[in-house]
């Protein structure tokens, strides 16, 4: 089957890593028609906005997008395209599987966990105001509806992936109402999934345990802000942002698949960026599209290449972006499955 997929190459290293990923996914057997769009600063000249309506219309139609990183200029007045996309498409769940890749240097072994982060509210609502000069207020919004929806997402993911436990991460000992509501919703949803264990950790203790015994965690369910912080902490457990994929998922099966790293302006245009994080996000996309055979093919190709010396410099090699992608394609071809 041929899929229609929205493509946002992004900027900085985005176009380089996106081209490499499209090459590998197609070599793995994905048949796709790509609808490509600019976003961010590159879109402003042509459309007067960072998130052009035709781009949003395309994702609403295709329900699937592969997205390269997009620069958010600091202090130039436009908000992050990533946050804008999440809001416009109601991508309420951020999913980040974190696991050790073979031969990628990290401090730990045996890490295999999944972060499920609520994407729409909490302190990210950005509701801040000055009460009187010298006193500001930032509103933490937690609702029953959004907390229940993300808890259900986490448990359904655990059930589908045959994972054993969901751990809700919170600070309800201090924020008794807001985080209290978050875990109340998680507890309620947990009752519908008797085959999945449920437990809770206070966020500071969870961070300590994650850096001491990361292999003990399975699915982590977090409100937006803790999710933001803990997901980068977890990326650090397995080698950093260059090797961790992410998906933003919404109602009606809309999925935007992206790397968690940024546009890396310091190395842009040099053909040295690591395409692995976006490629692993591409694997999540293949599974979302029920293209499991192609997803398995990519993972075998990646595993074979990482067992050898061909790798980009951020993970200890000398290969260029395109050499690394070519090597994965050759490994998949040699595999023949
Ligand atoms: P960054 O992730 O772009 O770069 C941090 C460091 O990691 C740099 O030294 C960079 O060279 C390296 N790096 C990142 N990705 C790499 C890759 N694939 N291969 C090899 N090295 C890699 O973070 P930074 O510098 O804080 O942000 C740069 C821009 O990206 C900012 O405008 C930021 O807003 C934006 N950004 C966009 C994101 C997105 O579109 N999802 C996510 C994070 C940041």
mmCIF file of C-alpha atoms and ligand atoms in Angstrom, residues 11 13 17 67-74 82 86 241-242 258-267 272-277 312 314, ligand 1:
data_model
loop_
_atom_site.group_PDB
_atom_site.id
_atom_site.type_symbol
_atom_site.label_atom_id
_atom_site.label_comp_id
_atom_site.label_asym_id
_atom_site.label_seq_id
_atom_site.Cartn_x
_atom_site.Cartn_y
_atom_site.Cartn_z
ATOM 1 C CA UNK A 11 16.002 23.689 8.903
ATOM 2 C CA UNK A 13 20.544 19.792 9.919
ATOM 3 C CA UNK A 17 18.844 14.001 8.276
ATOM 4 C CA UNK A 67 9.335 16.149 10.936
ATOM 5 C CA UNK A 68 12.919 17.389 10.979
ATOM 6 C CA UNK A 69 14.043 19.842 13.670
ATOM 7 C CA UNK A 70 13.041 23.493 13.332
ATOM 8 C CA UNK A 71 14.922 26.440 14.809
ATOM 9 C CA UNK A 72 13.110 28.617 17.331
ATOM 10 C CA UNK A 73 14.942 31.969 17.313
ATOM 11 C CA UNK A 74 15.455 33.221 20.859
ATOM 12 C CA UNK A 82 6.706 22.412 17.805
ATOM 13 C CA UNK A 86 0.915 20.258 19.156
ATOM 14 C CA UNK A 241 19.420 13.067 22.204
ATOM 15 C CA UNK A 242 21.076 11.760 19.025
ATOM 16 C CA UNK A 258 10.345 13.682 15.025
ATOM 17 C CA UNK A 259 13.785 13.524 16.550
ATOM 18 C CA UNK A 260 14.103 15.053 19.984
ATOM 19 C CA UNK A 261 17.279 16.957 19.152
ATOM 20 C CA UNK A 262 17.264 20.445 17.631
ATOM 21 C CA UNK A 263 18.443 21.931 14.349
ATOM 22 C CA UNK A 264 22.127 21.896 15.422
ATOM 23 C CA UNK A 265 23.139 25.082 13.571
ATOM 24 C CA UNK A 266 26.786 24.468 14.559
ATOM 25 C CA UNK A 267 27.044 21.458 12.223
ATOM 26 C CA UNK A 272 28.020 15.084 9.459
ATOM 27 C CA UNK A 273 24.788 15.017 11.520
ATOM 28 C CA UNK A 274 23.589 11.722 12.903
ATOM 29 C CA UNK A 275 20.284 10.727 11.269
ATOM 30 C CA UNK A 276 19.701 7.919 13.778
ATOM 31 C CA UNK A 277 17.243 9.665 16.112
ATOM 32 C CA UNK A 312 28.775 9.367 12.700
ATOM 33 C CA UNK A 314 28.831 12.142 17.664
HETATM 34 P P1 LIG B 1 20.501 20.947 19.390
HETATM 35 O O1 LIG B 1 19.899 19.616 19.728
HETATM 36 O O2 LIG B 1 20.215 21.477 18.037
HETATM 37 O O3 LIG B 1 22.101 20.852 19.524
HETATM 38 C C1 LIG B 1 22.754 20.538 20.760
HETATM 39 C C2 LIG B 1 24.120 19.887 20.424
HETATM 40 O O4 LIG B 1 23.894 18.560 19.936
HETATM 41 C C3 LIG B 1 24.888 20.614 19.342
HETATM 42 O O5 LIG B 1 26.259 20.552 19.634
HETATM 43 C C4 LIG B 1 24.607 19.813 18.090
HETATM 44 O O6 LIG B 1 25.654 19.859 17.117
HETATM 45 C C5 LIG B 1 24.444 18.396 18.640
HETATM 46 N N1 LIG B 1 23.482 17.630 17.827
HETATM 47 C C6 LIG B 1 22.124 17.758 17.835
HETATM 48 N N2 LIG B 1 21.582 16.893 16.965
HETATM 49 C C7 LIG B 1 22.594 16.198 16.432
HETATM 50 C C8 LIG B 1 22.650 15.150 15.472
HETATM 51 N N3 LIG B 1 21.562 14.636 14.892
HETATM 52 N N4 LIG B 1 23.872 14.668 15.126
HETATM 53 C C9 LIG B 1 24.985 15.139 15.696
HETATM 54 N N5 LIG B 1 24.989 16.125 16.626
HETATM 55 C C10 LIG B 1 23.807 16.645 16.972
HETATM 56 O O7 LIG B 1 20.041 21.956 20.522
HETATM 57 P P2 LIG B 1 20.142 23.539 20.587
HETATM 58 O O8 LIG B 1 21.472 23.988 20.076
HETATM 59 O O9 LIG B 1 19.752 23.873 21.963
HETATM 60 O O10 LIG B 1 19.003 24.076 19.640
HETATM 61 C C11 LIG B 1 19.221 24.550 18.310
HETATM 62 C C12 LIG B 1 17.880 24.984 17.733
HETATM 63 O O11 LIG B 1 17.008 23.847 17.597
HETATM 64 C C13 LIG B 1 17.125 25.995 18.603
HETATM 65 O O12 LIG B 1 16.587 26.975 17.764
HETATM 66 C C14 LIG B 1 16.031 25.175 19.243
HETATM 67 O O13 LIG B 1 14.892 25.952 19.526
HETATM 68 C C15 LIG B 1 15.743 24.171 18.154
HETATM 69 N N6 LIG B 1 15.125 22.911 18.661
HETATM 70 C C16 LIG B 1 14.200 22.331 17.867
HETATM 71 C C17 LIG B 1 13.629 21.139 18.237
HETATM 72 C C18 LIG B 1 12.636 20.511 17.326
HETATM 73 O O14 LIG B 1 12.379 21.018 16.241
HETATM 74 N N7 LIG B 1 12.038 19.396 17.714
HETATM 75 C C19 LIG B 1 13.977 20.476 19.506
HETATM 76 C C20 LIG B 1 15.016 21.154 20.241
HETATM 77 C C21 LIG B 1 15.550 22.330 19.823
#
